[in-house]
XYZ file of C-alpha atoms in Angstrom:
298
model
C 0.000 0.000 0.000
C 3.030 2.465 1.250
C 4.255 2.277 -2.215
C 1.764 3.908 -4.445
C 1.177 6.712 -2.101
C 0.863 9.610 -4.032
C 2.014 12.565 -0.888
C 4.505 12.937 1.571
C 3.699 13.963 5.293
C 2.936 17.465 6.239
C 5.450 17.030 8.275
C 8.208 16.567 5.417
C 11.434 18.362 5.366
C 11.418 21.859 3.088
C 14.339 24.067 2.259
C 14.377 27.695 2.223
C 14.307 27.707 -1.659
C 11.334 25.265 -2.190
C 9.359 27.562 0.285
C 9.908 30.529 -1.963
C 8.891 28.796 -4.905
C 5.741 27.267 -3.273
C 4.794 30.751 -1.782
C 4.308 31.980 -5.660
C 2.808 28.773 -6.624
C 0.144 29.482 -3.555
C -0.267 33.097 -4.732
C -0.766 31.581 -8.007
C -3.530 29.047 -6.962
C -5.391 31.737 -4.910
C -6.398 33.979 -7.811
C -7.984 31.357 -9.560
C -9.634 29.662 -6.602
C -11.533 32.564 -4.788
C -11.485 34.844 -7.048
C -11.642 38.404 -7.134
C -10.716 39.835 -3.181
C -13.700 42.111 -2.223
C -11.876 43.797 0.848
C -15.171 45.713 1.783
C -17.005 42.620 1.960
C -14.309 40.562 3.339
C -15.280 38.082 1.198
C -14.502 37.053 -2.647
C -16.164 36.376 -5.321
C -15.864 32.994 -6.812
C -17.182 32.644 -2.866
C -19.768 34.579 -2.611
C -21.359 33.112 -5.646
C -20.739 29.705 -4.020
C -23.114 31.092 -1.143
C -25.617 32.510 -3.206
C -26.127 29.581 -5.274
C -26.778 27.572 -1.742
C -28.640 30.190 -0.580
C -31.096 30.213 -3.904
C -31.617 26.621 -3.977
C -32.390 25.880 -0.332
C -32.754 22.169 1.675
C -34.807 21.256 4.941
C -34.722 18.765 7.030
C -38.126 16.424 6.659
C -38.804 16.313 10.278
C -37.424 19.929 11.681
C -35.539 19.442 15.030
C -37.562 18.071 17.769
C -36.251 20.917 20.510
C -34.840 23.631 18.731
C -34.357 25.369 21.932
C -32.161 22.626 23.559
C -29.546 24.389 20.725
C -30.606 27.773 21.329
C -30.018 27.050 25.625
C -26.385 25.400 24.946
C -24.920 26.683 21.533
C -22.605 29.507 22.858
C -22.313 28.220 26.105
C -23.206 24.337 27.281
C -25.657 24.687 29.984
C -27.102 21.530 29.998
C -25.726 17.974 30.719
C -24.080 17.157 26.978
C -24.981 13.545 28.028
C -28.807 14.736 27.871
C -28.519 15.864 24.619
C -29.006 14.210 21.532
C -27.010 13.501 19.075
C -28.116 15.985 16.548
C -27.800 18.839 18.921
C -24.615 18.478 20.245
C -23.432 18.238 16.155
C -24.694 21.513 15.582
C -23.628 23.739 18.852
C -20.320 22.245 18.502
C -20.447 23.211 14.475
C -21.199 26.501 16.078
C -18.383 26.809 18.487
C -16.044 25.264 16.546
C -16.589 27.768 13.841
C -17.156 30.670 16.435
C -13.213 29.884 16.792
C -12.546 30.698 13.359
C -14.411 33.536 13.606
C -13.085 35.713 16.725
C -9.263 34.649 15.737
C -10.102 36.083 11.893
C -11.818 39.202 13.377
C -8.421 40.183 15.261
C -6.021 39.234 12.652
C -8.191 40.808 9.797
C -7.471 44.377 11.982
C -4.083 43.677 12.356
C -2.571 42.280 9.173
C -2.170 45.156 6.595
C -4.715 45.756 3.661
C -4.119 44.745 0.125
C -3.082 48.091 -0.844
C -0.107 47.986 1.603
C 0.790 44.847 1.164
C 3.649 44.199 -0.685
C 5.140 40.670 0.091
C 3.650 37.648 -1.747
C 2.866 36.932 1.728
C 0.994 39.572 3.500
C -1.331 39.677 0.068
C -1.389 35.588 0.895
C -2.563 35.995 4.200
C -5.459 39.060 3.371
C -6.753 36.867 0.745
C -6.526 33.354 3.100
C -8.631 35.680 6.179
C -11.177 36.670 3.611
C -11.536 32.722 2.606
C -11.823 31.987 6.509
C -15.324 34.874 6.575
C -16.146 32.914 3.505
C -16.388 30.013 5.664
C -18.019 31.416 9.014
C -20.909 32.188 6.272
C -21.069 28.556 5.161
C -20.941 27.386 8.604
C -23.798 29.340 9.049
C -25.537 28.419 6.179
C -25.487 24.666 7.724
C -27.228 25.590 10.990
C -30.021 27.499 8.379
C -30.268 24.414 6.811
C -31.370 22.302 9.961
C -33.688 25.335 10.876
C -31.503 26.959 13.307
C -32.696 30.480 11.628
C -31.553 32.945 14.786
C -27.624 32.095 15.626
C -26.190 34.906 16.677
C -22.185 35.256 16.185
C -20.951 35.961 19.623
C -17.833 37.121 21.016
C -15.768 35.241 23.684
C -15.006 36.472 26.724
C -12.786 39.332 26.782
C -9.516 37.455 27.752
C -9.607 35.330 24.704
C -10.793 37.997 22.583
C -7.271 39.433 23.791
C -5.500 36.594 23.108
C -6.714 36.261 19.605
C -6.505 39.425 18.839
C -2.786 39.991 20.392
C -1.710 36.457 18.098
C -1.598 37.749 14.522
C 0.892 40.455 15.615
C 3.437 38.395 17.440
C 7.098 37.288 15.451
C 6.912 35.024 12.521
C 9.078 32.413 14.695
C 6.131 32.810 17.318
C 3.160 32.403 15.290
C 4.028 30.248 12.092
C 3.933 26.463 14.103
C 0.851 27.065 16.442
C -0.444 28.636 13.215
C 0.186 25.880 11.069
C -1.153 23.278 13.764
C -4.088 25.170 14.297
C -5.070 24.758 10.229
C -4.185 20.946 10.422
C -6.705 20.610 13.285
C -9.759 22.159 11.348
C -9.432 19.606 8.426
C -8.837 16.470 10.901
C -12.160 18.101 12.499
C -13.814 18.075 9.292
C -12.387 15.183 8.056
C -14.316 13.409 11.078
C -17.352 15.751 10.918
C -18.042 14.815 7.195
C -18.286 11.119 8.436
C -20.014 12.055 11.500
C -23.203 13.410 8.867
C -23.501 9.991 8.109
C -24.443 8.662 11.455
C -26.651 11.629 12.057
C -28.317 12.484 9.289
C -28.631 8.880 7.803
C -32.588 9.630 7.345
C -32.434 13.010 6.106
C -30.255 12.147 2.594
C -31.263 15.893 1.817
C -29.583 17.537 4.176
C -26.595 15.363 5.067
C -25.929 15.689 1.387
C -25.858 19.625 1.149
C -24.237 19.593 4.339
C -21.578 17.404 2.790
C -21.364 20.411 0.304
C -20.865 23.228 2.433
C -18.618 21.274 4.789
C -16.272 20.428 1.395
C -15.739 23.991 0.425
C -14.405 24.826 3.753
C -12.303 21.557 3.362
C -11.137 22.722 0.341
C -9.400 25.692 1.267
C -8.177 24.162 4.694
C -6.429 21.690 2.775
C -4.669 24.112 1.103
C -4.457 26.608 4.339
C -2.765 23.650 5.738
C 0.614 23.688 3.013
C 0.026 27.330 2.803
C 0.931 27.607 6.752
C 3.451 24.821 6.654
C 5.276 26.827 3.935
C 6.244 29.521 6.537
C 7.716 26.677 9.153
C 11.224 25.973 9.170
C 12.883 23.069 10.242
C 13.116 23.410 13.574
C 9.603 24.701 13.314
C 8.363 21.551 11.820
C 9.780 19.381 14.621
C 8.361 21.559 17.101
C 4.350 21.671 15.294
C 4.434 17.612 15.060
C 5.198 18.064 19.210
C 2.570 20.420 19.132
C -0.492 18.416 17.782
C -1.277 16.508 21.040
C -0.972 19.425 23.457
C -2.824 21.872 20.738
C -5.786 19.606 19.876
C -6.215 18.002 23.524
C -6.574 21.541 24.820
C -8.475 23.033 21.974
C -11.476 19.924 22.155
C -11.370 20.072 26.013
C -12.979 23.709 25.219
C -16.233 22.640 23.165
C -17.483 19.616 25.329
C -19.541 18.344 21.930
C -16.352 16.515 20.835
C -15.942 14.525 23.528
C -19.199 13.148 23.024
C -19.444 13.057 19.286
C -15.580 11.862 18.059
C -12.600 10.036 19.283
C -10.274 12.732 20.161
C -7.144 10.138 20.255
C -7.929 9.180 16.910
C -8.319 12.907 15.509
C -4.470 13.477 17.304
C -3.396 10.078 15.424
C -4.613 11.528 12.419
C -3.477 14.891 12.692
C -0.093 13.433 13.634
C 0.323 11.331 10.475
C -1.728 13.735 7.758
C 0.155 13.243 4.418
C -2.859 14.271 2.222
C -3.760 10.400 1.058
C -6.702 9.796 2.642
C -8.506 12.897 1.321
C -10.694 12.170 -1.742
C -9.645 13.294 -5.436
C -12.194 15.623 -6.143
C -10.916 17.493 -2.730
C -7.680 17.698 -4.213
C -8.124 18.647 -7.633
C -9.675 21.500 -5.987
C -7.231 22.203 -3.199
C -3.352 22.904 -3.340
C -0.789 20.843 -1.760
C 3.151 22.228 -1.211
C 5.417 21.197 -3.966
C 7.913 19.366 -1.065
C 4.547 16.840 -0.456
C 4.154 15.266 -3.525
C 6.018 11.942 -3.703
């Protein structure tokens, strides 16, 4: 099996050179895949129409959700035993605060990184373009929980000491912020990896819905995918041994936070995974669409 395996680890050694040359081939990949940066927005427009085209051709569950207000009562904060929920539930509030994640850390670094018109790296205009991508996908997230009726979420801050921390993160040194950076992309895709089979198991009588779920779930895996090579491009070697250390610590203490996972997934087996990602167990049509680091490919 080892043998025809078509990518390298994540994890796999890069010199300076090959991470110049992948940094253009990212910048290359992102024009075509997102399309045109709408900075106003914060949102682009290959994206947007992505959205709208959801949006215009909308799905509903058969039988709506028995106590919407069991999500409403624990979706930004779990009040109730998680053991009392069901299963449904606790996959959508922790949809929610996973994504609420996404969404304070983006809000920070989307003040603090500079604006298209002053930036002039290949990387800074990387990283605008890569935060407007991660609104894109707080919107699809949302679009889920519309989808399953949930018609009132409100996007809510956290408290103010993580707000601080998030917002404090994007401005820190390169040497700082590249590994807990790049560890923190390869933990959404093993999250969706495992959420995509968790529809499955939940929704395995509404077809409908698990399948346009499915969707909206795979353009966010999309772009993580390639999120994840993009950050691993800025890691150096000492970096890389350091973010493979990381995973454990960063994923054990990032689940502990949304007590849905515990319940719903196998967080050892999400760490195994995110451990030994190499890109070969995601499907072809993810890839064609994604973009993988030149230093990868086998």
């Amino acid at each position: 099996m080892m043998a025809s395996a078509k990518y390298l680890s994540v994890f796999a050694p890069a010199t300076p050179q090959q991470r110049k040359e992948n940094f253009d081939d990212y910048w290359e990949f992102t024009q075509h895949h997102g399309g045109e940066l709408l900075e106003d927005e914060k949102n682009l427009a290959k994206k947007r129409e992505r959205l709208k085209h959801f949006q215009d051709n909308p799905v509903k569950l058969r039988r709506p959700l028995a106590d919407p207000e069991a999500f409403y009562r624990n979706y930004v904060e779990m009040r109730d035993d998680p053991k009392s929920l069901d299963r449904m539930t606790l996959m959508l509030t922790g949809i929610y605060k996973f994504a609420r994640h996404e969404w304070v850390g983006i809000k920070g670094a989307w003040d603090a990184v500079p604006d298209m018109a002053n930036s002039h790296t290949v990387e800074d205009k990387i990283s605008r373009v890569h935060l407007a991508e991660e609104f894109c996908h707080v919107r699809l997230f949302d679009e889920m929980l519309r989808t399953c009726g949930l018609d009132k979420v409100e996007w809510v801050p956290l408290g103010p000491i993580k707000e601080k921390i998030y917002e404090q993160f994007p401005k820190l040194p390169g040497f700082l912020m590249d590994t807990p950076a790049f560890v923190t992309e390869l933990m959404g895709v093993t999250f969706y990896c495992h959420l995509h089979r968790l529809f499955d198991d939940v929704l395995a009588d509404e077809p409908e819905v698990r399948d346009r779920l499915k969707e909206l779930l795979d353009e966010i895996t999309i772009d993580e995918v390639a999120h994840v090579g993009q950050r691993r491009n800025f890691v150096g070697p000492i970096g890389i041994k350091v973010s493979k250390w990381l995973v454990k610590p960063f994923y054990t203490m990032f689940f502990n936070d949304i007590p849905e996972v515990g319940q719903l997934f196998d967080v050892e087996r999400m760490i195994k995974d995110g451990v030994a990602f190499d890109f070969n167990e995601l499907p072809d049509y993810m890839i064609e669409r994604s973009w993988i680091p030149s230093y990868c490919k086998a």
